[in-house]
Backbone as CSV, one residue per row, in Angstrom:
resi,resn,N_x,N_y,N_z,CA_x,CA_y,CA_z,C_x,C_y,C_z
1,MET,31.366,17.243,-2.324,30.410,16.194,-2.595,29.009,16.684,-2.212
2,VAL,28.066,16.169,-2.901,26.686,16.525,-2.643,26.049,15.410,-1.831
3,GLY,25.339,15.790,-0.777,24.683,14.813,0.089,23.308,14.455,-0.426
4,PRO,22.612,13.610,0.299,21.256,13.231,-0.115,20.314,14.426,-0.076
5,SER,19.373,14.437,-0.995,18.461,15.575,-1.088,17.337,15.503,-0.052
6,LEU,17.102,14.325,0.528,16.051,14.158,1.526,16.661,13.796,2.872
7,SER,16.090,14.338,3.913,16.532,13.945,5.244,15.943,12.563,5.562
8,ASP,16.419,11.958,6.625,15.905,10.640,7.014,14.423,10.682,7.337
9,GLU,13.971,11.763,7.971,12.562,11.897,8.311,11.698,12.030,7.058
10,GLU,12.155,12.827,6.093,11.417,12.984,4.846,11.376,11.676,4.064
11,ARG,12.472,10.958,4.076,12.530,9.684,3.372,11.543,8.684,3.987
12,GLU,11.482,8.638,5.319,10.558,7.726,5.995,9.107,8.122,5.731
13,GLN,8.829,9.416,5.716,7.472,9.890,5.431,7.052,9.502,4.015
14,LYS,7.936,9.656,3.054,7.623,9.287,1.673,7.462,7.774,1.528
15,ARG,8.245,7.023,2.281,8.125,5.564,2.249,6.761,5.126,2.798
16,LYS,6.315,5.759,3.878,5.010,5.422,4.448,3.882,5.784,3.490
17,ARG,3.999,6.915,2.799,2.990,7.305,1.819,2.933,6.314,0.662
18,LEU,4.094,5.859,0.218,4.147,4.883,-0.859,3.490,3.575,-0.432
19,MET,3.767,3.141,0.787,3.159,1.906,1.285,1.646,2.056,1.407
20,ALA,1.187,3.186,1.916,-0.256,3.418,2.039,-0.919,3.463,0.661
21,GLY,-0.270,4.092,-0.292,-0.790,4.134,-1.654,-0.896,2.754,-2.270
22,PHE,0.090,1.914,-1.992,0.066,0.549,-2.505,-1.101,-0.236,-1.907
23,VAL,-1.311,-0.092,-0.611,-2.424,-0.783,0.055,-3.752,-0.313,-0.534
24,LEU,-3.903,0.988,-0.716,-5.143,1.527,-1.293,-5.337,1.074,-2.737
25,LEU,-4.268,0.963,-3.482,-4.353,0.498,-4.861,-4.847,-0.949,-4.924
26,VAL,-4.310,-1.806,-4.085,-4.726,-3.210,-4.074,-6.184,-3.329,-3.621
27,GLY,-6.541,-2.647,-2.546,-7.919,-2.711,-2.052,-8.918,-2.117,-3.024
28,GLY,-8.575,-0.987,-3.581,-9.475,-0.338,-4.539,-9.665,-1.139,-5.805
29,SER,-8.604,-1.744,-6.291,-8.737,-2.545,-7.506,-9.578,-3.790,-7.253
30,ALA,-9.457,-4.378,-6.070,-10.299,-5.528,-5.739,-11.776,-5.125,-5.723
31,GLY,-12.075,-3.986,-5.146,-13.453,-3.496,-5.124,-13.979,-3.187,-6.510
32,MET,-13.146,-2.598,-7.358,-13.584,-2.278,-8.718,-13.844,-3.534,-9.541
33,ILE,-13.048,-4.565,-9.333,-13.277,-5.819,-10.038,-14.609,-6.430,-9.585
34,ALA,-14.909,-6.326,-8.288,-16.190,-6.843,-7.790,-17.356,-6.074,-8.403
35,VAL,-17.228,-4.765,-8.514,-18.282,-3.955,-9.136,-18.449,-4.358,-10.598
36,GLN,-17.336,-4.532,-11.284,-17.405,-4.908,-12.689,-18.045,-6.289,-12.864
37,GLY,-17.874,-7.155,-11.880,-18.479,-8.477,-11.949,-19.942,-8.498,-11.572
38,GLY,-20.493,-7.367,-11.148,-21.910,-7.274,-10.847,-22.263,-7.683,-9.423
39,ALA,-21.326,-7.582,-8.499,-21.589,-7.965,-7.106,-22.477,-6.923,-6.423
40,ASP,-23.194,-7.359,-5.377,-24.015,-6.419,-4.618,-23.111,-5.601,-3.682
41,LEU,-23.697,-4.621,-3.032,-22.928,-3.662,-2.237,-22.183,-4.318,-1.072
42,VAL,-22.815,-5.272,-0.416,-22.177,-5.951,0.719,-20.965,-6.741,0.243
43,SER,-21.099,-7.407,-0.885,-19.984,-8.177,-1.435,-18.836,-7.258,-1.862
44,VAL,-19.173,-6.129,-2.452,-18.134,-5.170,-2.865,-17.367,-4.669,-1.646
45,ALA,-18.103,-4.366,-0.577,-17.444,-3.910,0.647,-16.551,-4.999,1.222
46,ALA,-17.028,-6.230,1.238,-16.239,-7.339,1.787,-14.981,-7.578,0.955
47,VAL,-15.124,-7.531,-0.361,-13.968,-7.743,-1.235,-12.972,-6.592,-1.085
48,THR,-13.459,-5.383,-0.927,-12.567,-4.239,-0.745,-11.783,-4.364,0.558
49,VAL,-12.445,-4.747,1.631,-11.762,-4.944,2.912,-10.744,-6.072,2.796
50,ALA,-11.126,-7.154,2.134,-10.184,-8.258,1.938,-8.986,-7.807,1.110
51,GLY,-9.214,-6.981,0.102,-8.125,-6.449,-0.711,-7.197,-5.550,0.089
52,LEU,-7.777,-4.742,0.980,-6.954,-3.889,1.841,-6.084,-4.726,2.773
53,LEU,-6.666,-5.801,3.312,-5.887,-6.689,4.177,-4.780,-7.383,3.391
54,LEU,-5.086,-7.810,2.187,-4.068,-8.418,1.339,-2.971,-7.409,1.018
55,GLY,-3.357,-6.170,0.762,-2.362,-5.124,0.508,-1.455,-4.912,1.698
56,LEU,-2.010,-4.956,2.908,-1.192,-4.830,4.116,-0.197,-5.979,4.237
57,VAL,-0.664,-7.187,3.943,0.227,-8.346,4.000,1.347,-8.207,2.969
58,LEU,1.006,-7.782,1.773,2.021,-7.612,0.734,3.042,-6.532,1.110
59,VAL,2.579,-5.426,1.668,3.490,-4.362,2.076,4.404,-4.842,3.202
60,TYR,3.838,-5.577,4.154,4.656,-6.124,5.238,5.732,-7.058,4.682
61,TYR,5.331,-7.923,3.760,6.291,-8.855,3.151,7.382,-8.095,2.399
62,LEU,6.985,-7.125,1.601,7.977,-6.362,0.844,8.908,-5.576,1.761
63,ALA,8.383,-5.096,2.879,9.215,-4.343,3.831,10.229,-5.251,4.507
64,THR,9.897,-6.529,4.670,10.838,-7.443,5.326,11.932,-7.913,4.391
65,ILE,11.664,-7.993,3.074,12.698,-8.475,2.165,13.525,-7.340,1.561
66,ALA,13.007,-6.129,1.599,13.738,-4.985,1.043,13.828,-3.893,2.108
67,PRO,14.937,-3.797,2.790,15.043,-2.811,3.891,14.909,-1.413,3.456
């Protein structure tokens, strides 16, 4: 029989990278939408930070429902 191709440590590292990528995707897209809407720099920064926080909440929620 063939075992898993990734060790537990590698699997956890890839999972953390995926979660970080998801958070960055949500935050970055929120900032880009603000730029497209013509917001000033302070508003874009605030929306990006809010998007990053929302991404963290979403990742936490997804981690709790899908082990």
